[in-house]
XYZ file of C-alpha atoms in Angstrom:
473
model
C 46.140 70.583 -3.210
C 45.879 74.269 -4.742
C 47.636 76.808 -3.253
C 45.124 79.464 -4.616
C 44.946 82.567 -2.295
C 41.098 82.832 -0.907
C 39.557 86.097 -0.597
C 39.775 87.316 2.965
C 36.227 89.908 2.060
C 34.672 86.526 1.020
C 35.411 84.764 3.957
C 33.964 87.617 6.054
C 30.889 87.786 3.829
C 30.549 83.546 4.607
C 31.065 84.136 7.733
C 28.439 86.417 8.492
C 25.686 83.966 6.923
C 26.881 81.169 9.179
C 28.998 79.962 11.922
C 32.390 79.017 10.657
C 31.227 75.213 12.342
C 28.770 75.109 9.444
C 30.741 75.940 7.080
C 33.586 73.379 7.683
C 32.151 70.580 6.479
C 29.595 69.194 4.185
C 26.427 67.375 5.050
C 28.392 63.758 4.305
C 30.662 65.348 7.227
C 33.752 66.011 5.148
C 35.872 68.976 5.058
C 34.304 71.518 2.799
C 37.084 72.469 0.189
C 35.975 76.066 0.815
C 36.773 75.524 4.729
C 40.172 73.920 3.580
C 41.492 77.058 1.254
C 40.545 79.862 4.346
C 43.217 77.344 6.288
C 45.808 77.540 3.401
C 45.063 81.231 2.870
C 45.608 82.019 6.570
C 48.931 79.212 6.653
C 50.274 81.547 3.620
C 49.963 84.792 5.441
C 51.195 83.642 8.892
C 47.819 84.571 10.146
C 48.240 83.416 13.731
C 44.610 84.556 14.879
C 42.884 83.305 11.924
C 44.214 79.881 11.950
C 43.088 79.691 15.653
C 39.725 80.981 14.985
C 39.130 78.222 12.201
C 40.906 75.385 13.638
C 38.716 75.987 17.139
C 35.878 75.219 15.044
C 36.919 71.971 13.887
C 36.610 68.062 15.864
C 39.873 67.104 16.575
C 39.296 64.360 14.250
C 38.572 66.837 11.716
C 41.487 68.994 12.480
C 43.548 65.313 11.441
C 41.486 64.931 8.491
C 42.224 68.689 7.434
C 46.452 67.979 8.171
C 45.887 65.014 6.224
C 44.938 67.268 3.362
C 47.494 69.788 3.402
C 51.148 70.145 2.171
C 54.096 69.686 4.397
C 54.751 74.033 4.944
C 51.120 74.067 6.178
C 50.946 71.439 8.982
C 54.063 73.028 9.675
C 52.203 76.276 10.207
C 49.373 75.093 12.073
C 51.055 72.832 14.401
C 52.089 75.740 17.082
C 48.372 76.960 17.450
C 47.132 73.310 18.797
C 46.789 73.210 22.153
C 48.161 70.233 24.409
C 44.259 69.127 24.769
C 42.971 68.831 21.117
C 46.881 67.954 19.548
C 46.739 65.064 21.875
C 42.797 63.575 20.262
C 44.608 64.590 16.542
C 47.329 62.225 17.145
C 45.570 59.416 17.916
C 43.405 60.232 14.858
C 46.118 60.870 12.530
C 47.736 57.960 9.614
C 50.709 56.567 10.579
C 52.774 58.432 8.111
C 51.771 62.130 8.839
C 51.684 61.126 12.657
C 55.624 60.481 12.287
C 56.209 63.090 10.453
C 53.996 65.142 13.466
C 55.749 63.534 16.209
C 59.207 64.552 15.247
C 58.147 68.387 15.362
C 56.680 68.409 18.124
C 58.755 69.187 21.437
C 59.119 66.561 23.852
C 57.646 68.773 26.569
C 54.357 69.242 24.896
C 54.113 65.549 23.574
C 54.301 64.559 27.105
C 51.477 66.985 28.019
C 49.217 65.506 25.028
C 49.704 62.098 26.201
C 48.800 63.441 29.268
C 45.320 63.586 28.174
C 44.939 60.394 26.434
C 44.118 57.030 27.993
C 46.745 54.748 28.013
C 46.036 52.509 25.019
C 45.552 55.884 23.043
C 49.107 56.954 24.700
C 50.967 53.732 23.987
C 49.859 54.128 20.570
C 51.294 57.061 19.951
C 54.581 56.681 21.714
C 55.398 53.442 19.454
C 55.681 55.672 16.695
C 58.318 57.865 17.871
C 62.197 57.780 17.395
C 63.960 55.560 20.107
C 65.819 58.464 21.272
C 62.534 61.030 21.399
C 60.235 57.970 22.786
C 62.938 58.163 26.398
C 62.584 61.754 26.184
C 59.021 61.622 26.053
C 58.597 59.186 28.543
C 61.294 60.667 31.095
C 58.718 63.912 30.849
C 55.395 61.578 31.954
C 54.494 61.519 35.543
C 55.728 58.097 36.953
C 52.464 56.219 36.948
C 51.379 57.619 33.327
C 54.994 56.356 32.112
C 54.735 53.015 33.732
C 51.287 52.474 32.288
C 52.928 52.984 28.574
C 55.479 51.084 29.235
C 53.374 48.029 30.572
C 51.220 48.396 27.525
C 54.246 48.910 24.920
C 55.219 45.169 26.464
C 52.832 43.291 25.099
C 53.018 42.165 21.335
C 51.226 44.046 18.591
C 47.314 43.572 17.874
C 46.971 41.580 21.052
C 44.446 42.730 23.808
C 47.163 44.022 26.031
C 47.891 46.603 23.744
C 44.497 47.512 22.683
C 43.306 47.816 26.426
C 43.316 50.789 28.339
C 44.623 50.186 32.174
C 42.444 52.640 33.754
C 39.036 50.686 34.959
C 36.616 51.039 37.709
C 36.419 47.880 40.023
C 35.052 47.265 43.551
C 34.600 44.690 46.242
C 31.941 42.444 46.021
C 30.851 42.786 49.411
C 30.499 46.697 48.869
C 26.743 48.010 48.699
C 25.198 50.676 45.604
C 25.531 53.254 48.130
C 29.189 52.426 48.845
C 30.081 52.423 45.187
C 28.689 55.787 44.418
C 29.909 57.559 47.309
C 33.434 56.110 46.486
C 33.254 56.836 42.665
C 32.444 60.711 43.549
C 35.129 61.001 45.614
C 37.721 59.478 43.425
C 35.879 61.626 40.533
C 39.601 62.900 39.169
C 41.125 59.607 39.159
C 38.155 57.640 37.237
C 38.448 57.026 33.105
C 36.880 59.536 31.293
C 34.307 57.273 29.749
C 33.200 53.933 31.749
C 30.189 51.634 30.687
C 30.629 48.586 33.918
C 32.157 48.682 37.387
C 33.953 45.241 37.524
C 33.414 43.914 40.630
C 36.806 41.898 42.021
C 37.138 39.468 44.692
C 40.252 40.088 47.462
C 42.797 38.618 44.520
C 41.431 41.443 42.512
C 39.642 38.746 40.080
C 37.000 40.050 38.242
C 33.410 37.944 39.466
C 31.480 40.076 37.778
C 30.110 43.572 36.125
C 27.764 46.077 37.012
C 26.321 48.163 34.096
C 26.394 51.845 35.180
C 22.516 52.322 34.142
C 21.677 49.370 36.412
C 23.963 51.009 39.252
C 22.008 54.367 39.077
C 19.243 52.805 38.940
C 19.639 50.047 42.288
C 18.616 51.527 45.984
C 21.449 52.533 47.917
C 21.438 49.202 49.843
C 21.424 46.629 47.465
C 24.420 44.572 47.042
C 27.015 44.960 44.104
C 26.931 41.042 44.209
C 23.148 40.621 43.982
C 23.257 43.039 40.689
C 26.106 41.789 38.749
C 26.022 40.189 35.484
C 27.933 37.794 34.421
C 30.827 38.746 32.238
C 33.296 37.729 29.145
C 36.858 37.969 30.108
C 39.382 38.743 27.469
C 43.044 37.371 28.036
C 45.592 39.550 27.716
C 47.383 37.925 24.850
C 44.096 37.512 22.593
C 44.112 38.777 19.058
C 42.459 41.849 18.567
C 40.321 39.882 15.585
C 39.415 37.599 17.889
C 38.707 40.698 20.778
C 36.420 41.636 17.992
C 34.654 38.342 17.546
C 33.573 37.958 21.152
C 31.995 41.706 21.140
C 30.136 41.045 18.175
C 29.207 37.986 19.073
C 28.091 38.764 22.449
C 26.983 42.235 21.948
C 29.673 43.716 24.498
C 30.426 47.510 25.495
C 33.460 47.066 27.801
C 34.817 44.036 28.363
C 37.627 42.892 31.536
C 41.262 42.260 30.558
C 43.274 39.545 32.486
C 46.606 38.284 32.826
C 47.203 34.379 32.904
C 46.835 34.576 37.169
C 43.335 35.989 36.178
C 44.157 39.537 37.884
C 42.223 42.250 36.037
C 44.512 44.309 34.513
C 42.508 46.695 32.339
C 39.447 46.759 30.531
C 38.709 47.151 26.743
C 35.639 49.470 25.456
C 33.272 49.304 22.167
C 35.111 52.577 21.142
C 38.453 50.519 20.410
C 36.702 47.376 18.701
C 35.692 50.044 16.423
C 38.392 50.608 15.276
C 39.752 47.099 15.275
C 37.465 46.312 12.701
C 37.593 49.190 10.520
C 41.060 48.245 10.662
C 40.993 44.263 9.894
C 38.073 45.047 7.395
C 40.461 47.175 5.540
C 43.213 44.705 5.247
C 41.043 42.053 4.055
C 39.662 44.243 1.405
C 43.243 45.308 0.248
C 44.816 41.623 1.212
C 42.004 40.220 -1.092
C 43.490 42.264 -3.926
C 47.081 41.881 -3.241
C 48.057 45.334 -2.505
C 49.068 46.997 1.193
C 47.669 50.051 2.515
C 50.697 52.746 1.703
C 47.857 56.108 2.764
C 47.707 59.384 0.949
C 51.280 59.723 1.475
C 52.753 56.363 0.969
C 55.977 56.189 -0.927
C 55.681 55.156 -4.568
C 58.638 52.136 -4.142
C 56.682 50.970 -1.208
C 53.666 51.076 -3.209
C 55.536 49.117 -5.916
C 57.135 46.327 -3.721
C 53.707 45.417 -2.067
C 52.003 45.005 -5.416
C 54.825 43.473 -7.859
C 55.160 40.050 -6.216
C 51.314 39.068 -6.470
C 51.742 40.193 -10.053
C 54.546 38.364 -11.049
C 52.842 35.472 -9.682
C 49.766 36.530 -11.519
C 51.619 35.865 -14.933
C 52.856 32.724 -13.811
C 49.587 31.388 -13.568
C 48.618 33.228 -16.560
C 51.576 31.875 -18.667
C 50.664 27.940 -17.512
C 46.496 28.885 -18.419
C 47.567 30.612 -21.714
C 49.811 27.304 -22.447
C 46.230 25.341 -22.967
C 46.034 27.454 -26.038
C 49.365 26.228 -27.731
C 47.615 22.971 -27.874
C 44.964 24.062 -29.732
C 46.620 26.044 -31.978
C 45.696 23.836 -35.625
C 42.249 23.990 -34.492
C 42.391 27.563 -33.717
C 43.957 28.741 -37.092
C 40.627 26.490 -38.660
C 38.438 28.137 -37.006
C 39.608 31.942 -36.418
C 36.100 32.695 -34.424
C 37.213 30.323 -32.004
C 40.427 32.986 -30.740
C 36.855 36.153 -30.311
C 34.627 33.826 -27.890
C 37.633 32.385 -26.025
C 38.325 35.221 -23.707
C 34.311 35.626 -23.160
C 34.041 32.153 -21.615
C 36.996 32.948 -19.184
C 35.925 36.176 -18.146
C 32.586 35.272 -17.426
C 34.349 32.385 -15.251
C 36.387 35.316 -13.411
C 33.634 37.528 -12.532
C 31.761 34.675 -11.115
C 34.663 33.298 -9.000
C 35.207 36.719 -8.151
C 31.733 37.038 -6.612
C 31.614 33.387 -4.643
C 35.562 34.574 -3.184
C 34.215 37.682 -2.166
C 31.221 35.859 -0.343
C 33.224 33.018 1.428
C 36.609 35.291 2.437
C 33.529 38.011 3.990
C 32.156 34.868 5.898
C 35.215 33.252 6.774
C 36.730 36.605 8.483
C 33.029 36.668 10.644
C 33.129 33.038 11.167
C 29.764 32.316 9.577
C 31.648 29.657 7.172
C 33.384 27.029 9.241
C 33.530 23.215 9.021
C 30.599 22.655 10.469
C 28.754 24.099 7.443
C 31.190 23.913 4.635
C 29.815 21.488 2.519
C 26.274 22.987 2.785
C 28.044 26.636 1.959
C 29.955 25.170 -0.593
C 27.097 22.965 -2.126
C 24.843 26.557 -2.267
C 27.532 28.123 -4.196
C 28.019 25.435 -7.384
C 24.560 24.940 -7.360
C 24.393 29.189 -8.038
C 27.179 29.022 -10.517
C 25.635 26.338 -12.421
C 22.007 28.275 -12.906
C 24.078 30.955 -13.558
C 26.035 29.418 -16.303
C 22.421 27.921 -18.014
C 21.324 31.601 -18.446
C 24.253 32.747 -19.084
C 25.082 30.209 -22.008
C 21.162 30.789 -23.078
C 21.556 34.518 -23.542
C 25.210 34.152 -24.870
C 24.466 31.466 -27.323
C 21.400 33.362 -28.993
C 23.646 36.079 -29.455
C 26.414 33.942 -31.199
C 23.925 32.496 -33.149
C 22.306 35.623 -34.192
C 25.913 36.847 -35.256
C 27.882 33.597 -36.586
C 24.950 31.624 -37.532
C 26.465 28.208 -36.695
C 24.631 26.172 -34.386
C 27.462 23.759 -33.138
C 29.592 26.918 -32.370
C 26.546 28.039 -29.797
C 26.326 24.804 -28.430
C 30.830 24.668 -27.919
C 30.417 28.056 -26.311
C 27.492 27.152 -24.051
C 28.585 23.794 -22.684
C 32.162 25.356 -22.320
C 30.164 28.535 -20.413
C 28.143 26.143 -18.166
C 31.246 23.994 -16.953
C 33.400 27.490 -16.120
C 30.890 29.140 -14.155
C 30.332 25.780 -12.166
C 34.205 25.331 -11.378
C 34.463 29.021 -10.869
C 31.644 28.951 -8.378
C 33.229 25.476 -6.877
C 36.673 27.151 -6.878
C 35.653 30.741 -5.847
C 34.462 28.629 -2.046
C 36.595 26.059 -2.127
C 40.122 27.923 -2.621
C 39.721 30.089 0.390
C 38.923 27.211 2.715
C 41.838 25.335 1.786
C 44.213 27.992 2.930
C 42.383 28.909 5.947
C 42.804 24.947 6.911
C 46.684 25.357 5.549
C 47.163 27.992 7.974
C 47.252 30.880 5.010
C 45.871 34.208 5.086
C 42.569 33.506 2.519
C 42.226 36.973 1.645
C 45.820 37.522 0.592
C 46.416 34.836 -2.318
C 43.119 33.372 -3.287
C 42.919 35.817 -5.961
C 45.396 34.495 -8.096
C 44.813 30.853 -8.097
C 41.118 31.236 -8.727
C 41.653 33.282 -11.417
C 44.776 30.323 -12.818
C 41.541 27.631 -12.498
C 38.539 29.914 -14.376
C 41.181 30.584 -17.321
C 42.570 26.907 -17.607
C 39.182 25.386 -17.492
C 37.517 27.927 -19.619
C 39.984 27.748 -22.105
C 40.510 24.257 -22.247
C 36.450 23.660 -22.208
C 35.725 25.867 -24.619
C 38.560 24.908 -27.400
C 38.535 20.915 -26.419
C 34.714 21.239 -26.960
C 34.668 23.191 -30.018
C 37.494 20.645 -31.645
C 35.016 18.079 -30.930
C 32.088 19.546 -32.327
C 33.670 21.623 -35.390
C 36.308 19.661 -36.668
């Protein structure tokens, strides 16, 4: 970003027309570029007042945002004027590559503080990035039962529920009355999570029966039973996929959900605030899976960038090299009729675009479940029947236009048919490509791209030039 010095007069003359709050950021709630110079300005001049003053006005996930922006010297320059309370928030906010590059200036001491104020899935996250050597050091500074609850969490395997869960949850006996719960929960106060939605209720193995919505709890008479209020509730194992975490809360509409281990024992307890991010996080790998590239962030390394995106393009000219090879067969019929080699690519791009948009459609519904087996063929059915009205007006439109230029009617009539037939098979491939890997066990976002792109090229080329040799010569 520029380094341009700001005018210290003009940021006093800002300042006195509105809080520095409303100045940070834009109505869209992102950083105002005016905001983001003062920061620079006061980074430059080892202002240690004035970068306190404007980073107190900032969310802690704006404060990440903001690092994310600057240069290496800056976050440098920042970093000793966040407190222990707000760094810990950033962290957790932060991409993976500036957190690293965070976590290794920051003392060991005041990581274990921040952690300190995170919950435990928050915590573990953050202490999986770190060094080996500065993750025991770290650690060895936690209080025992804080360190032990990382270390629990850091056990289970990646993008499973156990390490998406936070341990701390609020239970209670069955038998225990409204007034019982309360009573307890206020004295406890210090030792409850920060933000709680149900009280699980357990039975004496500590099984979860289940789940008392706070606003139902406030709302009960002091003697009512926990057991006569309970709902009934979804428990997540703790080895689930966090996809499949997802899933259930969608599907059933959940705020906090019970973890359990295989014996059934509640073990911690995942909240709407993490599923959140679970699916901002799947949704963005399907998005870049679907076009063969990997999310490297704002400050990804350029051969990383490059190894993630060669391989699906030297697979891309394989399958371009073995569509292309239609044309060699073609080519006495091609060098009779030249206007044959202009319409060609129309007919397969016109294919692509409409694969494009059924592969889109069925990869979306396949990662939500609302293409399956059960309605495949219907799904499927839908989507040729679309490509083929598609293709009609398409090749109507199209073959006016040919006509209008070329004046040959059997040339119209080789570039319709050959138009109709590619957006069918692109519409039939476009569904039917995706399912097949899903059924093979394959990622359908990740490769369907490039073989449903090999199919709209073969066929349209080979439609459009088989046709035409019929028709014109």
């Amino acid at each position: 970003m520029s380094r341009e010095q700001a005018d210290p007069a003009a940021d006093i003359e800002i300042e006195r027309e509105e809080d520095l709050e409303d100045l940070a950021l834009g109505e869209d709630y992102a950083l105002n570029p005016q905001f983001v110079s003062m920061v620079v300005d006061a980074a430059d001049r080892g202002d240690s007042d004035r970068l306190r003053e404007l980073l107190s006005a900032l969310h802690p996930a704006d404060v990440a945002d903001l690092i994310g922006f600057l240069a290496a010297e800056d976050r440098k320059e920042i970093l000793p004027h966040l407190n222990p309370e707000a760094l810990a928030e950033i962290l957790s906010e932060l991409d993976y590559e500036i957190r690293e590059e965070i976590l290794e200036a920051v003392a060991p001491e005041t990581l274990a503080r921040a952690l300190g104020e995170l919950d435990s899935d928050d915590a573990a996250d953050v202490v999986e990035d770190l060094e080996i050597h500065k993750r025991a050091e770290v650690l060895a500074a936690l209080p025992e039962g804080e360190r032990a609850a990382i270390e629990s969490a850091l056990s289970y395997g990646e993008e499973t529920a156990g390490r998406l869960m936070q341990r701390e949850v609020v239970a209670a006996p069955q038998f225990w009355t409204v007034g019982q719960a309360i009573d307890h929960f206020r004295r406890e106060g210090d030792d409850l999570p920060e933000l709680f939605f149900d009280v699980y209720v357990v039975d004496p193995t500590y099984r979860p029966v289940g789940a008392v919505p706070v606003s139902t709890l406030l709302r009960s008479k002091r003697d009512v039973p926990l057991a006569q209020i309970m709902e009934s509730l979804s428990e997540i194992p703790v080895d689930m996929d966090q996809e499949e975490v997802a899933y259930i809360f969608d599907k059933y509409h959940l705020i906090s959900a019970p973890v359990v281990e295989p014996g059934g024992r509640l073990v911690g307890q995942i909240t709407v605030d993490d599923i959140v991010g679970v699916i901002h996080e799947e949704s963005r790998e399907d998005i870049l899976a679907l076009a063969g590239v990997s999310d490297s962030g704002r400050h990804g390394r350029i051969w990383d960038m490059v190894a993630s995106r060669l391989p699906w393009l030297l697979l891309n000219t394989l399958t371009a090299a073995l569509a292309v090879s239609v044309i060699q067969g073609f080519e006495a019929q091609i060098a009779e009729v030249v206007t044959l080699a202009v319409l060609m690519p129309i007919v397969a791009s016109l294919g692509g675009n409409g694969a494009t948009q059924t592969l889109t459609v069925a990869v979306r519904a396949l990662a939500s479940r609302e293409l399956s087996a059960v309605n495949a063929m219907r799904t499927v059915s839908r989507e040729m029947v679309v490509g083929l009205v598609n293709g009609v007006v398409l090749a109507a439109v199209t073959g006016v236009a040919i006509y209008l230029v070329f004046g040959d009617v059997r040339l119209c009539i080789a570039f319709a048919a050959a138009l109709v037939i590619n957006m069918f098979v692109a519409a039939a491939a476009g569904a039917l490509v995706p399912l097949a890997l899903e059924r093979m066990g394959r990622d359908p976002a990740v490769s369907s791209a490039v073989f449903v792109t090999f199919v709209t090229d073969f066929t349209g080329f080979f439609a459009f030039l088989g046709i035409a040799a019929l028709i014109l010569l």
